[in-house]
Coordinates of C-alpha atoms in Angstrom, one line a residue:
M1 CA 29.4 96.8 225.2
A2 CA 29.2 97.0 221.4
V3 CA 28.6 100.8 221.7
R4 CA 31.6 101.3 223.8
T5 CA 34.0 99.5 221.4
R6 CA 32.6 101.5 218.5
A7 CA 33.0 104.8 220.3
R8 CA 36.6 104.3 221.0
P9 CA 37.7 104.1 217.4
I10 CA 35.6 107.1 216.5
L11 CA 37.1 109.1 219.4
S12 CA 40.6 107.9 218.4
V13 CA 39.9 109.1 214.8
M14 CA 38.5 112.4 215.9
T15 CA 41.5 112.9 218.2
S16 CA 43.9 112.1 215.4
V17 CA 42.1 114.5 213.0
A18 CA 42.2 117.3 215.6
S19 CA 45.9 116.6 216.2
D20 CA 46.7 116.6 212.5
L21 CA 44.6 119.8 212.0
S22 CA 46.5 121.5 214.8
Y23 CA 49.8 120.4 213.3
L24 CA 48.7 121.6 209.9
I25 CA 47.7 125.0 211.3
Q26 CA 51.0 125.4 213.1
T27 CA 52.9 124.5 210.0
E28 CA 51.0 127.0 207.9
F29 CA 51.8 129.7 210.5
R30 CA 55.5 128.8 210.3
L31 CA 55.3 129.0 206.5
A32 CA 53.6 132.4 206.7
R33 CA 56.2 133.7 209.2
A34 CA 59.1 132.6 207.0
E35 CA 57.5 134.0 203.9
F36 CA 56.8 137.3 205.6
G37 CA 60.4 137.4 206.8
E38 CA 61.6 137.0 203.2
K39 CA 59.4 139.9 202.1
L40 CA 60.5 142.1 205.0
S41 CA 64.1 141.3 204.0
E42 CA 63.5 142.5 200.5
I43 CA 62.0 145.7 201.7
S44 CA 64.9 146.2 204.1
N45 CA 67.4 145.7 201.3
A46 CA 65.6 148.2 199.1
A47 CA 65.5 150.7 202.0
I48 CA 69.3 150.4 202.4
L49 CA 69.8 151.1 198.7
V50 CA 67.5 154.2 199.0
G51 CA 69.6 155.3 202.0
I52 CA 72.8 154.9 200.1
G53 CA 71.4 156.7 197.1
A54 CA 70.3 159.6 199.3
A55 CA 73.7 159.8 201.1
L56 CA 75.5 159.8 197.8
A57 CA 73.2 162.4 196.3
L58 CA 73.6 164.6 199.3
S59 CA 77.3 164.3 199.3
G60 CA 77.3 165.0 195.5
L61 CA 75.2 168.1 196.2
I62 CA 77.6 169.3 198.8
V63 CA 80.6 168.8 196.5
L64 CA 78.7 170.5 193.7
L65 CA 78.2 173.5 195.9
F66 CA 81.8 173.5 196.9
C67 CA 82.6 173.3 193.2
I68 CA 80.5 176.2 192.3
A69 CA 82.0 178.3 195.1
T70 CA 85.5 177.3 194.1
W71 CA 84.8 177.8 190.4
I72 CA 83.4 181.3 191.1
S73 CA 86.3 182.3 193.4
F74 CA 89.1 181.0 191.2
W75 CA 87.3 181.1 187.8
G76 CA 87.9 177.4 188.1
L77 CA 90.3 176.1 185.6
F78 CA 91.4 172.6 186.8
Y79 CA 90.4 172.3 190.5
G80 CA 86.9 173.6 189.9
W81 CA 86.2 171.4 186.9
A82 CA 87.5 168.4 188.8
L83 CA 85.1 169.1 191.7
L84 CA 82.3 169.6 189.2
I85 CA 83.0 166.2 187.5
V86 CA 83.2 164.4 190.9
S87 CA 80.0 165.9 192.1
L88 CA 78.1 165.0 188.9
V89 CA 79.4 161.4 189.1
A90 CA 78.3 161.2 192.8
I91 CA 74.9 162.6 192.0
G92 CA 74.5 160.2 189.1
L93 CA 75.5 157.2 191.3
G94 CA 73.2 158.3 194.1
G95 CA 70.3 158.8 191.7
T96 CA 70.9 155.4 190.2
A97 CA 71.1 153.7 193.6
A98 CA 67.9 155.5 194.8
Y99 CA 66.1 154.5 191.6
I100 CA 67.1 150.8 192.0
G101 CA 66.0 150.9 195.6
V102 CA 62.7 152.5 194.9
T103 CA 62.1 150.0 192.1
K104 CA 62.8 147.1 194.4
A105 CA 60.6 148.5 197.1
R106 CA 57.7 148.8 194.6
S107 CA 58.1 145.3 193.3
A108 CA 58.2 143.7 196.8
E109 CA 54.8 142.4 197.8
L110 CA 53.9 141.7 201.5
I111 CA 51.2 139.2 200.7
P112 CA 52.4 135.7 201.5
E113 CA 51.4 134.1 198.3
R114 CA 52.9 130.7 198.8
T115 CA 51.2 130.4 202.2
L116 CA 47.8 131.4 200.8
D117 CA 48.2 128.9 198.0
Q118 CA 49.1 126.2 200.5
V119 CA 46.1 127.0 202.7
R120 CA 43.8 126.9 199.6
E121 CA 45.2 123.4 198.7
D122 CA 44.8 122.2 202.3
Y123 CA 41.2 123.5 202.3
A124 CA 40.4 121.8 199.1
V125 CA 41.9 118.5 200.4
A126 CA 40.0 118.8 203.7
K127 CA 36.8 119.6 201.8
E128 CA 37.3 116.6 199.5
H129 CA 37.7 114.3 202.5
M130 CA 34.8 115.7 204.4
G131 CA 32.3 115.8 201.5

């Protein structure tokens, strides 16, 4: 009978440890998923800026081509110069947006650092309690 009463608390403790470990693993996966979502959002925003930059640069190039054509055909006093100025501004804005987007994309890391740090801490605590 003494063996039986002793076995129950050990089984209860082991069940509790397994339950806590399962909850800890689920929590770590939720943290990793949330952190990965944040990283993906940063890359998505950078890609949008690159797209805007590309669209502005392309429109600037088109306007620049129209400007050159207009300037050549009219020997462009005012209209041609206006188109030239607009196209250069559009190209400048597009280049700036593309540069910012590329810079943000380079700086975004996909490694879930906070999750890895938390897992390391959990491992250290578990190792401390086991050993």
